[in-house]
Short mmCIF file of C-alpha atoms and ligand atoms in Angstrom, two decimals:
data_model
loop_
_atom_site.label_atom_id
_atom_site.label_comp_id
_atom_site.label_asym_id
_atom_site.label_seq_id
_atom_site.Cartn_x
_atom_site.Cartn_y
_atom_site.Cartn_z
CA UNK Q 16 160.81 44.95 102.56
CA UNK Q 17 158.33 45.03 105.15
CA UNK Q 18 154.67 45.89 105.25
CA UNK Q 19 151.31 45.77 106.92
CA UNK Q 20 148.89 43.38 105.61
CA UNK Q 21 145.74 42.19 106.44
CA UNK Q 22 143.40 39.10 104.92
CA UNK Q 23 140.15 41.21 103.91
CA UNK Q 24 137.17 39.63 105.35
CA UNK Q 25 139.32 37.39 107.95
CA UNK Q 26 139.25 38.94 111.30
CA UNK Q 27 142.50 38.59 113.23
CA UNK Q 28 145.12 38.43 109.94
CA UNK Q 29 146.87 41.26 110.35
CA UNK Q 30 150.34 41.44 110.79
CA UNK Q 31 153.90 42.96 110.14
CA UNK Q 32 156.29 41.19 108.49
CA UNK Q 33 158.42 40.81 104.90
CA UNK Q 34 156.75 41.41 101.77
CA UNK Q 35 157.25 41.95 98.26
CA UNK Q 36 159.31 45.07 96.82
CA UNK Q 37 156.35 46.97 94.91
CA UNK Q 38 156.27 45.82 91.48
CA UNK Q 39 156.74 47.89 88.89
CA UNK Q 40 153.33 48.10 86.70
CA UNK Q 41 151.92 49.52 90.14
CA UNK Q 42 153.61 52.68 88.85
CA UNK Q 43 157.23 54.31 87.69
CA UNK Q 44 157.44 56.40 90.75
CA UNK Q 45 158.85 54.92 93.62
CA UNK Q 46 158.74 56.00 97.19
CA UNK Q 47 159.61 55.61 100.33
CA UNK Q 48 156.98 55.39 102.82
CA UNK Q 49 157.14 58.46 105.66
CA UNK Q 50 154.07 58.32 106.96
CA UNK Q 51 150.50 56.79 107.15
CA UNK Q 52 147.44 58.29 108.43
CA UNK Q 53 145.11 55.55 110.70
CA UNK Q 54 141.18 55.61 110.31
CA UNK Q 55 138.14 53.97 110.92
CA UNK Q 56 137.87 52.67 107.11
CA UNK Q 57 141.68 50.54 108.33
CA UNK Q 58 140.14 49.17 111.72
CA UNK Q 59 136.75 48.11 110.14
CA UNK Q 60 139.43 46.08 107.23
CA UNK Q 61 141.45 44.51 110.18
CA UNK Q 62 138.32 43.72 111.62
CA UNK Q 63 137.31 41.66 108.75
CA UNK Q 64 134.21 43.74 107.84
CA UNK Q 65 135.45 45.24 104.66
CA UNK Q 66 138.44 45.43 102.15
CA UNK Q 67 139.25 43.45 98.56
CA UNK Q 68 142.38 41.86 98.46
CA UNK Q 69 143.70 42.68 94.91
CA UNK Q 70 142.50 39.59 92.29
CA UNK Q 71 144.34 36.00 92.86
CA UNK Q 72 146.41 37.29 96.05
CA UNK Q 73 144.70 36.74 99.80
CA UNK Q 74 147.02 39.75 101.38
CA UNK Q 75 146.19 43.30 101.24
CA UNK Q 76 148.71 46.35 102.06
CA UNK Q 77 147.04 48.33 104.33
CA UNK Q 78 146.82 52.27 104.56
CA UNK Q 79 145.19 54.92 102.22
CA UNK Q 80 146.34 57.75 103.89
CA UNK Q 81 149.57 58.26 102.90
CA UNK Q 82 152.85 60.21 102.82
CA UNK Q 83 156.11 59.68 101.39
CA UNK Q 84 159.57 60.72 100.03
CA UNK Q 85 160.54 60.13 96.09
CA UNK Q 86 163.30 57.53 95.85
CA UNK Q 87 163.21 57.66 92.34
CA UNK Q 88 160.81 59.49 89.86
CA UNK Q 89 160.86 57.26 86.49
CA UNK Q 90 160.50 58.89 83.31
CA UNK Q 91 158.03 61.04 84.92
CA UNK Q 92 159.49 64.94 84.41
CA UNK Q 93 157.12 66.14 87.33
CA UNK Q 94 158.92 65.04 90.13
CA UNK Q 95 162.39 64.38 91.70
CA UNK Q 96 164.23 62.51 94.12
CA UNK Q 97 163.58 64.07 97.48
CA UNK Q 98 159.58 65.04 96.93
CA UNK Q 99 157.32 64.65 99.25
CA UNK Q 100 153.93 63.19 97.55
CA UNK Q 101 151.00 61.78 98.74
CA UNK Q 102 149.08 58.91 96.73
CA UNK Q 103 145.74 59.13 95.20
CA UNK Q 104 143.72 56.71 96.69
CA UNK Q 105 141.03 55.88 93.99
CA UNK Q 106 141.54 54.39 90.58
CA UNK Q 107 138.49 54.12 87.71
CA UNK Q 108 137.13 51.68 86.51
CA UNK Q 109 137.84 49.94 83.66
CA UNK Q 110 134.80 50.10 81.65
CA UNK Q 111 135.04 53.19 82.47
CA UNK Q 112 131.02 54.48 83.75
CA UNK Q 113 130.55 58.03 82.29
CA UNK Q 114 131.87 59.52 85.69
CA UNK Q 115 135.01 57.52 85.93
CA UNK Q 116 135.30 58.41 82.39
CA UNK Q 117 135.12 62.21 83.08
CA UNK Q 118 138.17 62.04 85.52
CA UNK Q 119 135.28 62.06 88.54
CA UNK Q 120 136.11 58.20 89.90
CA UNK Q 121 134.60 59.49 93.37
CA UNK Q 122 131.35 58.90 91.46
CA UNK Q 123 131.87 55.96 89.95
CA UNK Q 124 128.34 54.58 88.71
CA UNK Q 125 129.38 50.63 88.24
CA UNK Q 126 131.56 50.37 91.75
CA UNK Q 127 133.91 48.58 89.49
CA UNK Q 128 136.38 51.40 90.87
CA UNK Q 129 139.45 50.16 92.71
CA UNK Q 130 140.91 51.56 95.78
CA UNK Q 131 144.77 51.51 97.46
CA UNK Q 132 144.39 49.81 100.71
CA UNK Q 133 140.84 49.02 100.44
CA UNK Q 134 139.70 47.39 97.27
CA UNK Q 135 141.91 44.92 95.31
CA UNK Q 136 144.75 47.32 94.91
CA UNK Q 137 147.58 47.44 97.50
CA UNK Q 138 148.07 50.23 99.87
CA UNK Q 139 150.60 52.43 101.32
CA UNK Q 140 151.60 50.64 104.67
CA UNK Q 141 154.96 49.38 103.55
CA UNK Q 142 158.69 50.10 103.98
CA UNK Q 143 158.53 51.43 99.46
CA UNK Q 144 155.63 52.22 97.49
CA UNK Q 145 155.27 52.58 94.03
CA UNK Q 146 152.61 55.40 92.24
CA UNK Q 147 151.68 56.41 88.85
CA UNK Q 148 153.18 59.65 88.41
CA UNK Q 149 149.44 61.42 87.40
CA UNK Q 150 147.91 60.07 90.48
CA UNK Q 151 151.05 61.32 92.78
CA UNK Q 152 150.13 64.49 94.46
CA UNK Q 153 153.86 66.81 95.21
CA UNK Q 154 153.08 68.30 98.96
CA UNK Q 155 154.73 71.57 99.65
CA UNK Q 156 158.01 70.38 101.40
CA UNK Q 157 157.30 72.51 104.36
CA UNK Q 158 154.02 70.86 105.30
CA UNK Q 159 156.42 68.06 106.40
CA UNK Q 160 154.68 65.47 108.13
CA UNK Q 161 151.21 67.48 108.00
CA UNK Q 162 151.02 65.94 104.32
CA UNK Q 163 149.72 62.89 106.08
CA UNK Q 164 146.67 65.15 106.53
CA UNK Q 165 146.12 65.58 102.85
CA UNK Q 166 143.99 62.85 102.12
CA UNK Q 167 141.51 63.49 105.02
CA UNK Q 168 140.90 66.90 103.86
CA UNK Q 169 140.45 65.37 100.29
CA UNK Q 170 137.32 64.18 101.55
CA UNK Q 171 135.89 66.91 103.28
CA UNK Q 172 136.64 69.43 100.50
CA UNK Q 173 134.60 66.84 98.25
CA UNK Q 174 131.59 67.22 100.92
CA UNK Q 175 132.24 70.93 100.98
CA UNK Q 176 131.61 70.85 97.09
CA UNK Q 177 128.55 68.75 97.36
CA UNK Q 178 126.72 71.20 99.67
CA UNK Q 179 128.04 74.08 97.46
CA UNK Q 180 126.41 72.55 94.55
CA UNK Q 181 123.36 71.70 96.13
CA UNK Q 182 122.90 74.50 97.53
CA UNK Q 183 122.72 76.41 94.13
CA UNK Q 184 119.57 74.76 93.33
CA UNK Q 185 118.00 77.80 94.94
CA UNK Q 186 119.02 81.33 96.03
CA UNK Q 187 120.84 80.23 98.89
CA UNK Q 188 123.37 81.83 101.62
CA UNK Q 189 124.04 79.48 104.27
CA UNK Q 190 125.14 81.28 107.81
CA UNK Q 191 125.80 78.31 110.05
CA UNK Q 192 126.93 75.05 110.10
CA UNK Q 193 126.58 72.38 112.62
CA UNK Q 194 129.41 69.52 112.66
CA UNK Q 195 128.55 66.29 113.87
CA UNK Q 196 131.48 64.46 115.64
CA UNK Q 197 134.96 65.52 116.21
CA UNK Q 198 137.25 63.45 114.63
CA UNK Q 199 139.47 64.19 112.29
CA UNK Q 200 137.15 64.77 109.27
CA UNK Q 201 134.40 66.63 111.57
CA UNK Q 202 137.48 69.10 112.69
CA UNK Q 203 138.84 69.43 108.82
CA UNK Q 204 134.96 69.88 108.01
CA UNK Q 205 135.21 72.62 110.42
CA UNK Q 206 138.32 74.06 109.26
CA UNK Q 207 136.97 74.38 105.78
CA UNK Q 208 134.15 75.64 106.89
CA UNK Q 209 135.33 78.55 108.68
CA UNK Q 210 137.92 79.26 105.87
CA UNK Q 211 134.09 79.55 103.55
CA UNK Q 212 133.31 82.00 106.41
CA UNK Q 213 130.64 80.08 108.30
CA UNK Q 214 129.54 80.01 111.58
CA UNK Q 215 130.42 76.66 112.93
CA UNK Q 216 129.24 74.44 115.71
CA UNK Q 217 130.98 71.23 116.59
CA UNK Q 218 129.16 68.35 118.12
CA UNK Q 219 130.77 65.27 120.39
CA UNK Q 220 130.25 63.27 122.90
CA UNK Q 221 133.20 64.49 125.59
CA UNK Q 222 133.51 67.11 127.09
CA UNK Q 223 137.44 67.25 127.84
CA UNK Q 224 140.21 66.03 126.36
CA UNK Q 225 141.68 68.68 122.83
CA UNK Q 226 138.75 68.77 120.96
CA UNK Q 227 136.87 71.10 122.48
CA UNK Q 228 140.06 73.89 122.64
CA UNK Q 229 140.70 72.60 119.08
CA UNK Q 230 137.21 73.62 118.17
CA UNK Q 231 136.81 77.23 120.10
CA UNK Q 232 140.95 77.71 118.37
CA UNK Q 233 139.19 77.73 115.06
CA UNK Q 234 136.98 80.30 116.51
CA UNK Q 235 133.56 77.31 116.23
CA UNK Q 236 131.54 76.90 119.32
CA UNK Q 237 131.74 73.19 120.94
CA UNK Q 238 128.99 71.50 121.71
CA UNK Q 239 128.82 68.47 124.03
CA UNK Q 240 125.34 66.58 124.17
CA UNK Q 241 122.78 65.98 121.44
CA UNK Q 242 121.95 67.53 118.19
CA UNK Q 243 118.50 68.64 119.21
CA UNK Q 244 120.56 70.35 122.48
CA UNK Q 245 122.57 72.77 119.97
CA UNK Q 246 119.63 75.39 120.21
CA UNK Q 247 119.84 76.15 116.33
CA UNK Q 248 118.74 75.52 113.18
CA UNK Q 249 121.85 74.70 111.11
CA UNK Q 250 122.06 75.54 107.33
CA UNK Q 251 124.27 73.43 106.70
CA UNK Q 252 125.24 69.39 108.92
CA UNK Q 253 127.86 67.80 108.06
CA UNK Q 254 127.32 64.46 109.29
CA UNK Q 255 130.60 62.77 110.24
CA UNK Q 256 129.54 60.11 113.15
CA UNK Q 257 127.98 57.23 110.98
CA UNK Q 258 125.43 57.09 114.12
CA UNK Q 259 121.84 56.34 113.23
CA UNK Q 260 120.85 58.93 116.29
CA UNK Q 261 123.16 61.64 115.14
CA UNK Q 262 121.91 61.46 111.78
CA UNK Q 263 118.31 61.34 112.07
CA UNK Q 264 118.50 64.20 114.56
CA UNK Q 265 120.83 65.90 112.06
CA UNK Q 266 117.72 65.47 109.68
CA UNK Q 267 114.90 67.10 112.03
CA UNK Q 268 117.58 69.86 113.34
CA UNK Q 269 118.36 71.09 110.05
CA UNK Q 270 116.89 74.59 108.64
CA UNK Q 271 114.75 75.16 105.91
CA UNK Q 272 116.04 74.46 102.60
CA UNK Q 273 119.32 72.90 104.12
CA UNK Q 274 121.46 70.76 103.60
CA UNK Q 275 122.41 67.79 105.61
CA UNK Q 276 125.84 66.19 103.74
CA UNK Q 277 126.70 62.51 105.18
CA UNK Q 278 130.50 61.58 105.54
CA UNK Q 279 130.13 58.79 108.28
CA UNK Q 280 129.50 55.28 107.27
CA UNK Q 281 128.43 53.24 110.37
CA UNK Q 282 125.94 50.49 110.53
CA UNK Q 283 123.49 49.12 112.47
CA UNK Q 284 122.08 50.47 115.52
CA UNK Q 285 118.47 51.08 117.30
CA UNK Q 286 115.94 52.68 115.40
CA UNK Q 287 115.38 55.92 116.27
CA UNK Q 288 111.53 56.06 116.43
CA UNK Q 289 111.48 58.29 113.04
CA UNK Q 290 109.98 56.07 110.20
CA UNK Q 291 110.96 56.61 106.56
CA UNK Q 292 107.62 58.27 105.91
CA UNK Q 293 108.16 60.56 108.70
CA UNK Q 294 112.23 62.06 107.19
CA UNK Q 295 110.51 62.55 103.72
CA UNK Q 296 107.63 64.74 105.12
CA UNK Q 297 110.36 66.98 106.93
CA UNK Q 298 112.23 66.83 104.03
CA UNK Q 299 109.40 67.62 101.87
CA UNK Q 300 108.04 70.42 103.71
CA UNK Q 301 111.34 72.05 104.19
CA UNK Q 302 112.87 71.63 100.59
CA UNK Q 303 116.12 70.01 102.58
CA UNK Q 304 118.10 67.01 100.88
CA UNK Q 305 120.50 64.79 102.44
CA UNK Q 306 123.38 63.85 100.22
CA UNK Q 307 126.07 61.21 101.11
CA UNK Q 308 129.53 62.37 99.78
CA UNK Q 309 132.50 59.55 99.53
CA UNK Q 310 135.88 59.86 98.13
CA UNK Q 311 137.82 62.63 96.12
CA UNK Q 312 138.77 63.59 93.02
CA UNK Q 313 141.74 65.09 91.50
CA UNK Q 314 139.89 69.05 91.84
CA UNK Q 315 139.52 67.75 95.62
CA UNK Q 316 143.19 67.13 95.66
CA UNK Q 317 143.79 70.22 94.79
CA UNK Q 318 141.50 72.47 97.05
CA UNK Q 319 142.36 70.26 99.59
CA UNK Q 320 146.15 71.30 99.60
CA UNK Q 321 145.22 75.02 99.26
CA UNK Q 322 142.79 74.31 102.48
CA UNK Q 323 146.02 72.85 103.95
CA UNK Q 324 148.08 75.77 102.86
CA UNK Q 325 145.81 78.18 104.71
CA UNK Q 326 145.43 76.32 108.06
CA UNK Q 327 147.37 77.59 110.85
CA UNK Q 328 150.37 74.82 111.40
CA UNK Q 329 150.18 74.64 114.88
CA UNK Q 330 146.58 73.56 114.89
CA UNK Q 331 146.98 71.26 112.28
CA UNK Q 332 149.88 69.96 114.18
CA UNK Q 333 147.92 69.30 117.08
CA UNK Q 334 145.12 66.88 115.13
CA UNK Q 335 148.57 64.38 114.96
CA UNK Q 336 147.73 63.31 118.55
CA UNK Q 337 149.92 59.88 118.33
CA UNK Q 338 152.91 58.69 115.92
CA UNK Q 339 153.58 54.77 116.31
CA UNK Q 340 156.01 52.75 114.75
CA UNK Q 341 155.27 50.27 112.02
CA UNK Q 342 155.80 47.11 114.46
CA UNK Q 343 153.46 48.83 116.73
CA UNK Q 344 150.62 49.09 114.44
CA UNK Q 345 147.93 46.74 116.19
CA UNK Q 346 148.34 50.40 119.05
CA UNK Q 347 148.04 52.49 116.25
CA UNK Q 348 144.34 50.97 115.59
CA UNK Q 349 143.52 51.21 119.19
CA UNK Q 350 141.51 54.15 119.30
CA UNK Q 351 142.41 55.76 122.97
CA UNK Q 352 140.15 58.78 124.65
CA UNK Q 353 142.16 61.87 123.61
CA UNK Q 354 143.36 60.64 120.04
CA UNK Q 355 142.90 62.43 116.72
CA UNK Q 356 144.94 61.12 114.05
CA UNK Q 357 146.88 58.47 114.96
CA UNK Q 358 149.99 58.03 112.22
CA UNK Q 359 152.49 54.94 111.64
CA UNK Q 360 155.62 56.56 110.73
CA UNK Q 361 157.51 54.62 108.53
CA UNK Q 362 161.15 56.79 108.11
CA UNK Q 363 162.04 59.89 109.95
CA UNK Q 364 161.10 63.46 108.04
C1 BGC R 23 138.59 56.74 102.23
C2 BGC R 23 137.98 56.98 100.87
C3 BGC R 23 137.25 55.75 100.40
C4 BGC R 23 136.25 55.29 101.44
C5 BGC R 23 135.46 54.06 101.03
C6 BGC R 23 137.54 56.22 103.18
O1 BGC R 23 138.13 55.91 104.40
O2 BGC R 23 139.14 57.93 102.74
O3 BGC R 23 139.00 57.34 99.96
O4 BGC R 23 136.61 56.03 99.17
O5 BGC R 23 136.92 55.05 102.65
O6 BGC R 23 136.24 52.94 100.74
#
């Protein structure tokens, strides 16, 4: 068959080209690969900066974000030929730490955790894929190639739960909620955010292109500029730029008692003129914590496809701004003005 694979940690290495059929202790289910979702974690692997290949091999399938059609189910009485599923993308670790142990692998404690596409376990950029049936998620057959948009949402439902729960440290009933960055986790942030009822503000850069109709068709106000420029004090950021600026403005914008939840993992920078000392006296003084929030869980999995469920289809539709084919792929990392989510699609749907 034929797959996308990179060298982790070797700028340059990826390509398209024959590979392996899946091998079967990588799960009973097999599938064939529909769709896979593009982001920034898959451009920072191809650029060499991150990514495990799995132990003794130097090639890593790419993709985490995935979507495909059961070829055949296994043993497994859960699914049939025909499904549509979407992969888990996290696996705990062996040891297992006490979280990884509790079925919550998103907060693995050792970071002995292994992850499809990313770390030391293959992912879902090829022609068949094979799954452990408890870590195949069924997508409702009508979401057709919106599925793809499962695992995105996985995460932001995850951040969603972390502000929940911090928020309950105190009496606490957040109004408004400022988005940093729309991409597509800052739009699914917002999504989820007005489904919770919030007021929500979007921040990017642009000012054209679809995400500021994409925004205002969620009934959010876009904002184009800086954080400070927003006029507000947000309950609730959700940080989904990575950008030292963003974030330390996120940290002085936010309201008393808030909570600033970071998504975004960027690096490097300029400094921003705001010393350590000086973000723990505003936090201090205003009781506000900033938590960073990573991966999902299986309870993720699930909001996440009752978030989906709700959305309107059309607007979902429209986050799928680009659909390349696999031998295409080094496009489908391209990131161009006006994109969103940028899929390779494997087989028709
Ligand atoms: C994925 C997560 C993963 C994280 C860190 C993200 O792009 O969506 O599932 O945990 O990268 O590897």
């Amino acid at each position: 068959m034929k797959a996308i694979t990179v060298e982790p940690r070797k700028p340059g290495t990826a390509r398209y080209g024959d590979f392996p059929e899946p091998e079967v202790h990588e799960g009973s289910v097999l599938v064939e690969a529909v769709a896979v979702g593009v982001c920034g974690t898959d451009v920072e692997i191809v650029e060499g900066k991150y990514g495990w290949a799995p132990p003794g091999k130097t090639r890593l399938v790419l993709g985490h974000e995935s979507l495909g059609r059961v070829v055949d189910p296994g043993p497994s009485g859960g699914l049939k030929k025909g499904d549509l599923v979407v992969g888990i993308v996290r696996r705990p670790d062996p040891v297992p730490c006490p979280n990884c142990a509790v079925g919550e692998w998103d907060m693995c404690r050792n970071g002995q955790y292994t992850e499809r596409g990313i770390k030391e376990i293959h992912g879902f950029m090829s022609e068949r894929w094979r799954i452990e049936p408890e870590y195949a998620i069924k997508v409702d057959a009508s979401l057709g190639i919106l599925g793809v948009l499962l695992e995105p949402t996985t995460v932001v439902a995850k951040a969603w739960e972390q502000v929940a729960a911090v928020g309950q440290r105190a009496f606490w009933e957040p109004r408004t909620v400022l988005v940093t960055g729309a991409g597509p986790i800052g739009l699914l942030a917002a999504l989820l955010g007005r489904q919770r009822g919030l007021e929500v503000h979007v921040l990017d850069r642009v000012e054209s292109g679809p995400k500021p109709d994409l925004v205002r068709a969620l009934g959010a106000t876009y904002h184009a500029g800086t954080v400070a420029g927003v006029g507000f004090e947000p309950d609730v950021v959700v940080e989904c730029t990575g950008v030292g600026q963003v974030i330390a403005d996120s940290i002085r914008a936010i309201g008393a008692g808030g909570v600033v939840c970071l998504t975004g993992v960027g690096s490097g920078g300029t400094t921003t003129g705001l010393t350590t000392a000086d973000v723990a006296a505003e936090m201090v003084l205003r009781n506000n914590v900033v938590v960073g929030s990573v991966n999902a869980n299986k309870r993720h999995w699930y909001k996440a496809g009752e978030n989906l469920a709700r959305a309107d289809r059309k607007w979902l539709s429209s986050l799928i701004t680009r659909r390349e084919k696999p031998e295409n792929f080094k496009q489908a990392l391209e990131r161009k003005p006006d994109d969103i989510k940028v899929v390779i699609q494997f087989s028709e749907i």
